[in-house]
């Protein structure tokens, strides 16, 4: 569920916890790897990803119901 | 529950663009200012990850005739907003000054050293929106506010205004992470709480967060304004938007493409090739196009950027980054979805709650000491910034001539808020806020949605009243976070009820208020319908724009 945190690389700075507008990390403690307590409340604005000082330590998993619908490129004849 | 009590001259509820601009201006004018924000002001509201269009008249670009430019603006999506022209005149007398201020503060309002206009405009006509790099605007505005001595309380959700007669003297709210009540005694209050976005079901049924606004704009401002006795307008006139399916996002004017059907035929007549200056204005002229195509058996409709030139692609990506699109563009890159290769389906988004808090050119509402700005009054970036600034200016002038009023310890509004929160926390085996939202949204959609008539509206109102009373008595919050969500859904239910009352009373078809029992538009109702609470009764009336 979005967002996904890599607990190996997360430096426990809590920046994502501080800024999330929906507080999906509610209950997370300073100095620990954040918990995604309310994943369904994530609105996928990427704030957490953009403030994270370690590239890749947090990413959004876009849920199945929100996948873009697009047309495959057709082969040009 | 412990109570924290504070005094301030001006309290800004909501720290979006409007709330922060109000705070900045009021503090500059010498007032002590507090901002109470549900999230964190640096990343909250519609501007949290950036915006890129700021509508403004610039004399050296457009010439001195501001009236003609306003007429042009009304031909774009702005025309859908039901407000008086005097408000627009006030906005565009001041908007350019705000643009210059923002540029000074470090929000880049110029592109490559010049004013760049693109999007939201018709080919060959005057341009209306200057492009700006809004990616860090919230951080910058928060810094400017703090620089002027504004005190910011993040994670505080305000619930109700406290009044003395028809004068607002403060507000009560709750911390979203702790069991703590906040009481602010204020000489003036500015509401900048954003839109009412979760009244109707989202594009994905049951997936409450698939909403382009985000989740925190639940009409709290208008609900508390109504309870305090302020006048609201046109709640029965819902709005719809257009954008990518199913990854809901606003910002259609940032796309450089052509809306086309499955056979590659453009749906509109404005562009036939991706044009970075104009985008495709069909998205503004007819937001219902994707739904109409589907209903007519001609769907789907795509935003097709595949013919885009490389330099225009780079240009679009630059602006998408400023318009809050990085979640989508990063996902696209990871999945191998490309604007250059793949036409992307566009959808008409579902209904969302309409209406506003009535406020005049000074951003003053119908109550003394209460101001409203931004999406709660009428929005977009330029309006939120300009009227936010104006509201701060007028609130600061007002506090200089008005004495302070203390809020007594056992004030009934505070007692009721405390009781409500205690009850939410005490209930067991009741519905949670999500279940309650789904019940509300299905009622709004089935009985007050796209097709309405008197029988449906009356039945919907009855049903909503029943579930609202059940919710009030059984709704369950396990912690302060869930308390916030419960308070939001209770506000939404109250606004839903008012929406039904107003929809019943507008006996005509107009815009998205579609009443087959009154199929024509009644020219005598070309007015704002207003509602206010007088002695616990909802009183409806009409008022010219
Ligand atoms: C992705 C996106 C792109 C957009 N692009 C553009 C654009 O390019 N140009 C343009 O003109 N417009 C654009 N818009 C619209 C524009 O962003 C909004 O009209 C504008 O930001 C509204 O500002 P606001 O301050 O009125 O409200 P918001 O930004 O919604 O702020 C309201 C704030 O109040 C807080 N709040 C709500 N209730 C409470 C409460 N009870 N207690 C405490 N705090 C509360 C919220 O958390 C939020 O921070 C866009 C919108 C989105 C979502």
XYZ file of C-alpha atoms and ligand atoms in Angstrom:
675
model
C 0.000 0.000 0.000
C 1.238 3.525 -0.699
C 3.703 4.827 0.376
C 6.325 2.121 0.723
C 9.366 2.637 2.968
C 12.625 0.777 2.645
C 13.535 0.228 6.284
C 17.129 -0.629 5.309
C 17.871 2.767 3.806
C 15.443 4.958 5.776
C 17.466 7.250 8.070
C 14.500 7.791 10.449
C 14.507 11.566 10.045
C 10.667 11.735 10.145
C 10.531 14.389 7.426
C 7.724 12.499 5.659
C 5.817 12.193 8.936
C 6.103 15.947 9.494
C 4.747 17.072 6.168
C 2.084 14.552 5.067
C -1.139 16.521 4.588
C -3.310 13.479 5.310
C -1.180 12.248 8.205
C -1.069 8.698 6.851
C 1.921 8.125 9.167
C -0.188 8.925 12.238
C 1.342 7.496 15.403
C 4.870 7.213 13.991
C 7.545 8.019 16.532
C 10.557 10.265 16.051
C 13.740 8.268 15.549
C 11.946 5.196 14.200
C 11.117 4.012 10.706
C 7.692 5.567 10.016
C 4.606 3.361 10.035
C 2.052 3.785 7.260
C -0.939 3.672 9.580
C -3.603 4.909 7.151
C -2.472 3.815 3.672
C -5.911 4.289 2.121
C -5.847 7.965 2.998
C -2.784 8.609 0.830
C -3.689 11.123 -1.899
C -0.528 10.482 -3.935
C 0.852 13.988 -4.042
C 4.439 12.813 -3.614
C 5.251 15.193 -0.755
C 6.892 12.400 1.228
C 8.990 11.282 -1.722
C 10.066 14.826 -2.479
C 11.264 15.618 1.072
C 13.036 12.329 1.652
C 16.793 12.954 1.834
C 17.645 9.406 0.679
C 16.609 8.682 -2.896
C 14.551 5.513 -2.987
C 13.986 5.186 0.770
C 10.334 6.018 0.253
C 8.248 5.625 -2.873
C 4.594 5.619 -3.794
C 2.941 2.460 -4.935
C 0.088 3.655 -7.120
C -2.895 1.468 -6.207
C -4.639 -0.638 -8.846
C -7.814 1.479 -8.987
C -5.711 4.567 -9.828
C -3.691 3.154 -12.731
C -3.752 5.353 -15.832
C -5.750 4.110 -18.798
C -3.780 4.566 -22.014
C -3.699 3.192 -25.520
C -0.825 1.038 -26.726
C 1.071 2.667 -29.556
C -0.123 1.171 -32.828
C 2.520 -0.103 -35.257
C 2.928 2.323 -38.125
C 2.371 0.641 -41.470
C -9.285 16.562 27.450
C -6.849 19.379 28.113
C -7.554 22.791 26.698
C -5.041 25.233 25.277
C -6.297 28.806 25.113
C -4.676 31.662 23.247
C -5.315 35.235 22.309
C -4.580 36.771 18.947
C -5.787 39.715 16.896
C -6.376 37.684 13.746
C -6.898 33.940 13.463
C -6.475 32.421 10.000
C -8.178 29.040 9.748
C -6.496 26.998 7.027
C -2.964 27.629 5.827
C -3.417 27.242 2.077
C -2.488 30.034 -0.321
C -5.399 32.188 0.893
C -4.775 31.657 4.610
C -1.037 32.324 4.356
C -1.513 35.451 2.258
C -4.062 36.705 4.792
C -1.631 36.026 7.630
C 1.237 37.768 5.842
C -0.779 40.898 5.135
C -2.427 41.143 8.558
C 0.931 40.741 10.309
C 2.496 43.317 8.028
C -0.261 45.723 9.073
C 0.704 45.241 12.718
C -1.752 42.579 13.898
C -0.757 39.557 15.964
C -1.651 36.559 13.794
C -2.155 32.837 14.313
C -2.613 30.285 11.518
C -4.341 27.033 12.497
C -3.771 24.352 9.856
C -5.007 20.764 9.784
C -1.891 19.501 8.020
C 1.475 21.204 7.734
C 1.377 24.619 6.011
C 4.453 23.798 3.963
C 2.684 20.905 2.233
C -1.037 21.462 2.638
C -3.951 22.381 0.422
C -4.297 22.472 -3.333
C -0.976 24.264 -3.727
C 0.996 21.688 -1.717
C 3.072 20.358 -4.594
C 2.833 23.417 -6.793
C 0.680 25.133 -9.362
C 1.666 26.768 -12.637
C -1.073 29.132 -13.844
C -1.781 32.514 -12.280
C -4.455 34.537 -14.000
C -3.665 38.182 -14.209
C -4.017 41.227 -16.356
C -0.645 42.853 -17.015
C -1.019 46.351 -18.492
C 2.264 46.226 -20.416
C 1.230 42.913 -22.002
C -2.522 43.360 -22.447
C -2.879 47.127 -22.744
C -4.820 49.279 -20.330
C -8.345 47.930 -21.032
C -8.886 45.634 -18.083
C -12.658 45.327 -18.669
C -12.199 43.775 -22.124
C -9.696 41.342 -20.664
C -12.172 40.358 -17.916
C -14.797 39.700 -20.603
C -12.328 37.371 -22.315
C -11.629 35.601 -19.040
C -15.339 34.936 -18.563
C -15.310 32.945 -21.822
C -12.910 30.454 -20.200
C -13.650 28.150 -17.250
C -13.861 31.243 -15.037
C -17.300 31.894 -16.545
C -18.660 28.879 -14.656
C -18.020 30.496 -11.307
C -21.192 32.200 -10.227
C -19.999 35.450 -8.714
C -20.460 39.156 -9.325
C -18.228 41.077 -11.726
C -17.275 43.550 -9.006
C -15.315 40.786 -7.315
C -13.404 40.138 -10.529
C -12.734 43.847 -10.973
C -11.296 43.997 -7.459
C -9.219 40.874 -8.056
C -7.628 42.144 -11.243
C -6.974 45.596 -9.904
C -4.680 43.910 -7.373
C -3.539 40.585 -8.868
C -0.592 41.977 -10.802
C 0.833 43.535 -7.630
C 0.655 40.121 -5.972
C 2.469 38.587 -8.934
C 5.298 41.074 -8.424
C 5.367 40.417 -4.676
C 5.599 36.662 -5.192
C 8.419 37.146 -7.666
C 10.272 39.238 -5.071
C 9.748 36.546 -2.444
C 11.348 33.923 -4.672
C 8.391 32.264 -6.391
C 9.559 32.533 -10.016
C 6.755 34.294 -11.887
C 8.743 34.771 -15.078
C 10.043 32.162 -17.486
C 13.408 32.830 -19.085
C 13.228 36.419 -17.891
C 9.843 37.310 -19.394
C 6.136 36.946 -18.715
C 5.117 33.650 -20.248
C 1.444 33.201 -21.023
C 0.079 29.826 -22.048
C -2.923 27.597 -21.485
C -6.495 28.496 -20.429
C -6.802 30.738 -23.511
C -8.252 30.495 -27.015
C -6.004 30.580 -30.094
C -5.799 34.087 -31.483
C -7.386 35.699 -28.398
C -5.908 37.582 -25.445
C -4.011 35.308 -23.065
C -5.226 35.147 -19.484
C -2.805 33.068 -17.354
C 0.816 33.782 -16.655
C 2.962 30.667 -16.150
C 4.844 30.487 -12.881
C 7.040 27.983 -11.073
C 4.942 27.206 -8.021
C 6.741 24.062 -6.921
C 7.979 25.603 -3.652
C 5.315 28.265 -3.179
C 3.933 26.895 0.091
C 7.352 26.718 1.724
C 8.120 30.247 0.575
C 4.797 31.682 1.775
C 5.188 29.940 5.144
C 8.653 31.484 5.451
C 7.325 34.953 4.611
C 4.570 34.528 7.204
C 7.018 33.437 9.917
C 9.338 36.314 8.988
C 6.512 38.696 9.873
C 5.945 37.084 13.246
C 2.962 34.887 12.381
C 2.521 31.938 14.767
C 1.692 28.731 12.938
C -0.056 25.783 14.557
C 0.207 22.748 12.329
C -2.064 19.716 12.903
C -4.876 21.726 14.440
C -8.331 21.304 12.949
C -10.794 24.053 13.779
C -14.325 22.899 14.351
C -16.501 25.906 15.182
C -16.571 29.671 15.367
C -17.409 31.345 18.654
C -19.697 34.380 18.427
C -21.016 37.198 20.471
C -24.289 38.082 18.741
C -23.452 38.522 15.071
C -19.787 39.140 15.784
C -17.183 36.385 15.579
C -14.822 36.460 18.565
C -12.811 33.283 18.166
C -12.873 29.608 17.348
C -12.512 26.175 18.866
C -10.747 23.164 17.410
C -8.791 20.041 18.158
C -5.279 18.717 17.679
C -5.144 15.987 15.041
C -2.504 13.964 16.917
C -3.287 14.590 20.578
C -6.382 14.766 22.724
C -6.226 18.506 23.098
C -8.785 21.228 22.587
C -7.675 24.597 21.161
C -9.547 27.797 21.918
C -8.436 30.964 20.127
C -9.806 34.278 21.266
C -9.526 36.497 18.203
C -10.812 39.881 17.209
C -11.127 38.719 13.611
C -11.147 35.336 11.874
C -10.257 34.551 8.251
C -11.580 31.324 6.755
C -9.254 29.906 4.098
C -10.272 26.270 4.374
C -10.583 25.379 0.691
C -13.233 23.553 -1.306
C -15.923 21.091 -0.303
C -14.572 18.052 -2.072
C -15.916 14.855 -0.551
C -19.677 15.248 -0.736
C -20.117 13.035 -3.813
C -18.481 9.681 -4.617
C -14.988 9.814 -6.099
C -14.123 8.549 -9.582
C -13.324 5.151 -8.045
C -16.342 4.189 -5.953
C -15.382 3.622 -2.341
C -11.773 4.769 -2.877
C -12.224 7.991 -0.928
C -8.760 9.355 -1.518
C -8.897 9.261 -5.323
C -9.725 12.952 -5.300
C -7.696 15.603 -7.087
C -8.008 18.004 -4.139
C -6.539 15.615 -1.634
C -8.536 14.630 1.402
C -8.519 17.550 3.803
C -10.817 19.978 2.044
C -14.136 18.915 3.479
C -15.995 22.214 3.520
C -15.211 22.739 7.213
C -15.110 26.503 6.718
C -18.516 26.775 5.149
C -20.008 24.364 7.696
C -18.698 26.385 10.638
C -19.652 29.667 8.957
C -23.205 28.386 8.506
C -23.482 27.192 12.099
C -22.311 30.621 13.258
C -24.990 32.362 11.174
C -23.052 33.447 8.052
C -24.594 33.396 4.611
C -23.691 30.670 2.095
C -24.488 30.714 -1.591
C -25.415 28.266 -4.382
C -24.526 24.993 -2.646
C -26.951 23.333 -5.075
C -24.783 24.200 -8.090
C -22.233 21.359 -8.265
C -19.094 21.406 -10.360
C -17.226 18.870 -12.444
C -13.749 18.717 -13.806
C -11.829 16.834 -16.474
C -8.495 15.052 -16.275
C -6.567 11.813 -16.560
C -8.336 8.565 -15.810
C -8.034 6.978 -13.187
C -5.158 8.941 -11.669
C -7.248 12.004 -10.816
C -5.390 15.300 -11.163
C -6.359 18.869 -11.949
C -4.206 20.965 -14.248
C -5.633 20.005 -17.631
C -4.253 23.258 -19.076
C -0.687 22.093 -18.430
C -1.069 19.251 -20.957
C 0.220 19.968 -24.448
C -1.929 17.697 -26.546
C -5.183 17.316 -28.456
C -8.292 15.628 -27.073
C -9.150 12.978 -29.652
C -11.553 10.080 -30.073
C -10.528 6.479 -30.749
C -10.179 7.222 -34.491
C -7.897 10.166 -33.926
C -10.525 12.844 -34.596
C -10.204 15.933 -32.363
C -13.202 16.395 -30.070
C -12.943 20.175 -30.298
C -12.137 22.737 -32.923
C -9.403 24.684 -31.189
C -6.241 22.734 -32.030
C -5.344 19.818 -34.272
C -1.698 19.456 -33.215
C -0.181 19.759 -29.740
C 0.305 23.467 -29.155
C 2.255 24.599 -26.150
C 0.716 28.032 -26.161
C -2.916 26.961 -25.973
C -3.233 23.345 -24.855
C -6.691 22.122 -25.894
C -9.472 24.438 -24.790
C -12.116 21.748 -25.317
C -11.179 20.716 -21.758
C -12.466 24.065 -20.586
C -15.347 24.594 -22.974
C -16.878 21.192 -22.318
C -15.666 19.246 -19.310
C -18.453 16.743 -19.915
C -17.029 15.681 -23.299
C -15.543 12.331 -22.141
C -18.782 11.327 -20.438
C -20.881 12.443 -23.419
C -18.695 10.469 -25.819
C -19.026 7.371 -23.666
C -22.794 7.757 -23.306
C -23.181 8.227 -27.066
C -21.210 5.051 -27.750
C -18.289 7.089 -29.137
C -15.852 6.767 -26.240
C -13.209 6.680 -24.996
C -11.609 10.102 -25.400
C -7.871 10.550 -25.087
C -5.506 13.382 -24.378
C -3.144 12.705 -27.227
C 0.306 14.282 -26.931
C 1.960 11.816 -29.316
C 2.677 14.429 -32.000
C 4.465 16.682 -29.542
C 7.799 18.165 -30.595
C 10.776 17.339 -28.391
C 11.224 20.889 -27.131
C 7.511 21.157 -26.339
C 7.673 17.865 -24.469
C 10.506 19.217 -22.323
C 8.470 22.396 -21.806
C 5.399 20.407 -20.691
C 7.456 18.227 -18.331
C 8.961 21.341 -16.751
C 5.508 22.732 -16.010
C 4.100 19.403 -14.873
C 6.787 19.319 -12.238
C 5.589 22.714 -11.028
C 1.917 21.759 -11.247
C 2.125 18.926 -8.715
C 2.333 16.128 -11.274
C 5.518 14.390 -10.120
C 3.659 11.447 -8.542
C 2.105 10.736 -11.924
C 5.155 11.396 -14.091
C 7.408 9.276 -11.867
C 4.877 6.440 -11.991
C 4.685 6.790 -15.786
C 8.452 6.607 -16.110
C 8.566 3.483 -13.954
C 5.828 1.801 -16.006
C 7.152 2.844 -19.403
C 4.104 5.018 -20.145
C 5.090 7.936 -22.320
C 3.277 11.082 -23.452
C 5.086 10.717 -26.766
C 3.858 7.192 -27.377
C 0.614 6.715 -25.519
C -2.639 8.637 -25.792
C -3.942 8.856 -22.224
C -7.617 8.545 -21.523
C -9.365 11.570 -20.043
C -12.471 11.323 -17.898
C -15.130 13.697 -16.741
C -14.677 13.661 -12.989
C -17.681 13.136 -10.715
C -19.731 15.916 -9.168
C -18.202 17.870 -6.364
C -19.892 20.174 -3.892
C -20.493 23.667 -5.212
C -21.182 27.019 -3.624
C -19.293 29.342 -1.354
C -19.290 31.530 1.704
C -20.686 34.902 0.659
C -17.949 37.534 0.932
C -17.733 41.023 -0.555
C -14.881 42.866 -2.320
C -13.244 43.354 1.086
C -13.445 39.570 1.674
C -15.868 40.305 4.500
C -18.660 37.806 5.086
C -22.139 38.628 6.348
C -20.829 38.532 9.947
C -18.696 41.086 11.749
C -15.131 40.001 12.280
C -15.418 37.107 9.800
C -13.605 37.083 6.461
C -13.397 34.359 3.826
C -10.957 33.948 0.958
C -9.791 31.402 -1.594
C -11.718 28.284 -2.548
C -14.167 28.748 0.347
C -15.220 32.053 -1.226
C -14.082 31.743 -4.806
C -10.891 30.224 -5.845
C -7.983 29.480 -8.094
C -4.496 30.672 -7.299
C -4.899 34.262 -8.303
C -8.180 34.686 -6.397
C -6.871 32.831 -3.338
C -3.706 34.938 -3.242
C -5.384 38.260 -3.974
C -8.425 37.908 -1.730
C -6.294 36.252 0.933
C -4.163 39.400 0.942
C -7.246 41.648 0.899
C -8.842 39.730 3.786
C -5.685 40.127 5.889
C -5.611 43.842 5.146
C -9.234 44.347 6.159
C -9.063 42.094 9.196
C -6.084 44.143 10.402
C -7.997 47.396 9.885
C -11.010 45.987 11.738
C -9.057 44.869 14.805
C -7.759 48.413 15.270
C -11.253 49.749 15.879
C -12.848 46.882 17.767
C -12.360 45.950 21.403
C -11.489 42.483 22.599
C -14.203 40.132 23.828
C -13.345 37.297 26.158
C -14.765 33.849 25.588
C -16.261 32.554 28.819
C -15.093 29.190 30.084
C -18.483 27.507 29.690
C -19.279 29.011 26.291
C -21.875 26.653 24.753
C -19.965 26.190 21.482
C -16.863 25.058 23.353
C -18.868 22.799 25.637
C -20.627 21.232 22.657
C -17.342 20.666 20.771
C -15.834 19.021 23.807
C -18.910 16.831 24.275
C -18.984 15.848 20.602
C -15.325 14.817 20.618
C -15.699 12.897 23.887
C -18.674 11.038 22.452
C -16.891 10.163 19.208
C -14.038 8.742 21.241
C -16.401 6.889 23.560
C -18.615 5.104 21.021
C -18.158 1.415 20.450
C -19.490 -0.825 17.687
C -20.620 2.115 15.586
C -19.657 3.084 12.026
C -16.239 4.604 11.369
C -15.789 7.747 9.265
C -15.179 5.813 6.050
C -18.420 3.858 6.306
C -20.228 7.104 7.066
C -18.635 8.849 4.063
C -19.725 6.089 1.724
C -23.314 6.309 3.039
C -23.317 10.080 2.592
C -21.799 9.948 -0.878
C -24.224 7.372 -2.221
C -27.165 9.406 -0.914
C -25.857 12.603 -2.521
C -25.207 10.858 -5.804
C -28.469 8.910 -6.027
C -30.835 11.629 -4.778
C -29.051 14.929 -5.299
C -26.751 14.016 -8.161
C -26.796 14.400 -11.923
C -30.590 14.118 -12.240
C -32.815 15.640 -9.599
C -36.513 16.130 -9.084
C -38.652 17.139 -6.135
C -39.495 13.553 -5.124
C -35.865 12.394 -5.283
C -34.599 15.428 -3.428
C -37.210 15.093 -0.669
C -36.479 11.392 -0.258
C -32.741 12.030 -0.250
C -33.113 14.730 2.377
C -35.152 12.428 4.617
C -32.676 9.601 4.234
C -29.691 11.834 4.839
C -31.298 13.239 7.992
C -31.771 9.707 9.297
C -28.210 8.574 8.634
C -26.832 11.866 9.888
C -28.593 11.491 13.197
C -27.421 7.865 13.467
C -23.877 8.952 12.672
C -23.976 11.763 15.222
C -24.978 9.266 17.911
C -22.774 6.308 16.999
C -19.791 7.449 14.912
C -16.563 6.059 16.304
C -13.062 7.509 16.504
C -10.241 5.393 17.896
C -7.737 8.233 18.170
C -7.367 11.984 17.493
C -6.658 11.358 13.791
C -9.953 9.532 13.388
C -11.687 12.243 15.418
C -10.599 14.740 12.768
C -11.958 12.528 9.998
C -15.255 12.108 11.888
C -15.619 15.863 12.351
C -15.027 16.272 8.609
C -17.714 13.810 7.641
C -20.175 15.386 10.082
C -19.515 18.755 8.434
C -20.065 17.188 5.028
C -23.377 15.681 6.154
C -24.553 19.077 7.326
C -23.582 20.613 3.980
C -25.317 17.720 2.185
C -28.544 18.570 3.950
C -28.256 22.223 2.965
C -27.512 21.150 -0.616
C -30.777 19.182 -0.734
C -32.758 22.130 0.668
C -31.286 24.527 -1.863
C -31.673 22.106 -4.777
C -35.357 21.650 -3.906
C -35.867 25.385 -3.885
C -34.144 26.057 -7.231
C -37.068 25.173 -9.464
C -35.304 25.290 -12.804
C -32.564 23.544 -14.769
C -29.282 25.442 -14.902
C -25.714 24.262 -15.410
C -25.276 20.938 -13.641
C -28.436 21.443 -11.572
C -30.570 19.242 -13.777
C -34.272 19.032 -12.856
C -36.433 17.288 -15.436
C -39.461 18.419 -13.371
C -38.420 22.011 -14.216
C -36.647 21.484 -17.539
C -36.064 25.139 -18.487
C -33.720 27.788 -17.193
C -35.776 30.467 -15.467
C -34.280 33.871 -16.349
C -35.759 35.391 -13.171
C -33.564 33.022 -11.148
C -30.373 34.390 -12.645
C -29.401 35.190 -9.072
C -27.507 33.659 -6.223
C -29.532 31.475 -3.935
C -28.439 32.099 -0.366
C -28.983 30.278 2.882
C -28.394 31.243 6.483
C -29.359 29.947 9.864
C -31.732 32.146 11.803
C -32.977 30.894 15.174
C -31.986 27.341 14.270
C -33.907 27.378 10.988
C -32.395 27.324 7.505
C -33.718 30.420 5.721
C -33.461 30.558 1.924
C -33.432 33.690 -0.190
C -32.236 35.103 -3.537
C -29.780 37.849 -4.130
C -28.483 39.484 -7.329
C -24.874 38.710 -8.288
C -3.105 19.741 -8.478
C -3.780 21.077 -8.581
C -3.349 21.983 -9.524
C -3.942 23.247 -9.613
N -3.428 24.142 -10.516
C -3.880 25.414 -10.529
C -3.240 26.390 -11.344
O -2.242 26.128 -12.014
N -3.762 27.641 -11.352
C -4.850 27.985 -10.591
O -5.270 29.141 -10.639
N -5.445 27.079 -9.775
C -4.980 25.818 -9.714
N -5.564 24.894 -8.860
C -6.549 25.390 -7.890
C -5.832 26.168 -6.798
O -4.720 25.422 -6.353
C -6.754 26.466 -5.616
O -7.860 27.213 -6.102
C -6.071 27.261 -4.522
O -4.833 26.709 -4.152
C -6.976 27.360 -3.308
O -6.272 27.883 -2.216
P -6.978 28.005 -0.797
O -5.955 28.550 0.107
O -8.247 28.723 -0.952
O -7.401 26.523 -0.404
P -6.541 25.213 -0.142
O -5.271 25.223 -0.882
O -7.462 24.087 -0.348
O -6.176 25.329 1.385
C -7.070 25.090 2.409
C -6.276 24.749 3.634
O -7.107 24.718 4.773
C -6.797 23.590 5.553
N -8.002 23.278 6.314
C -9.193 22.839 5.829
N -10.076 22.713 6.824
C -9.451 23.083 7.956
C -9.854 23.161 9.315
N -11.071 22.813 9.704
N -8.952 23.570 10.227
C -7.688 23.895 9.854
N -7.261 23.838 8.590
C -8.132 23.449 7.642
C -6.388 22.538 4.552
O -5.603 21.540 5.139
C -5.625 23.374 3.542
O -4.277 23.514 3.854
C -5.015 23.600 -8.772
C -5.474 22.680 -7.835
C -4.865 21.432 -7.717
C -5.355 20.477 -6.689
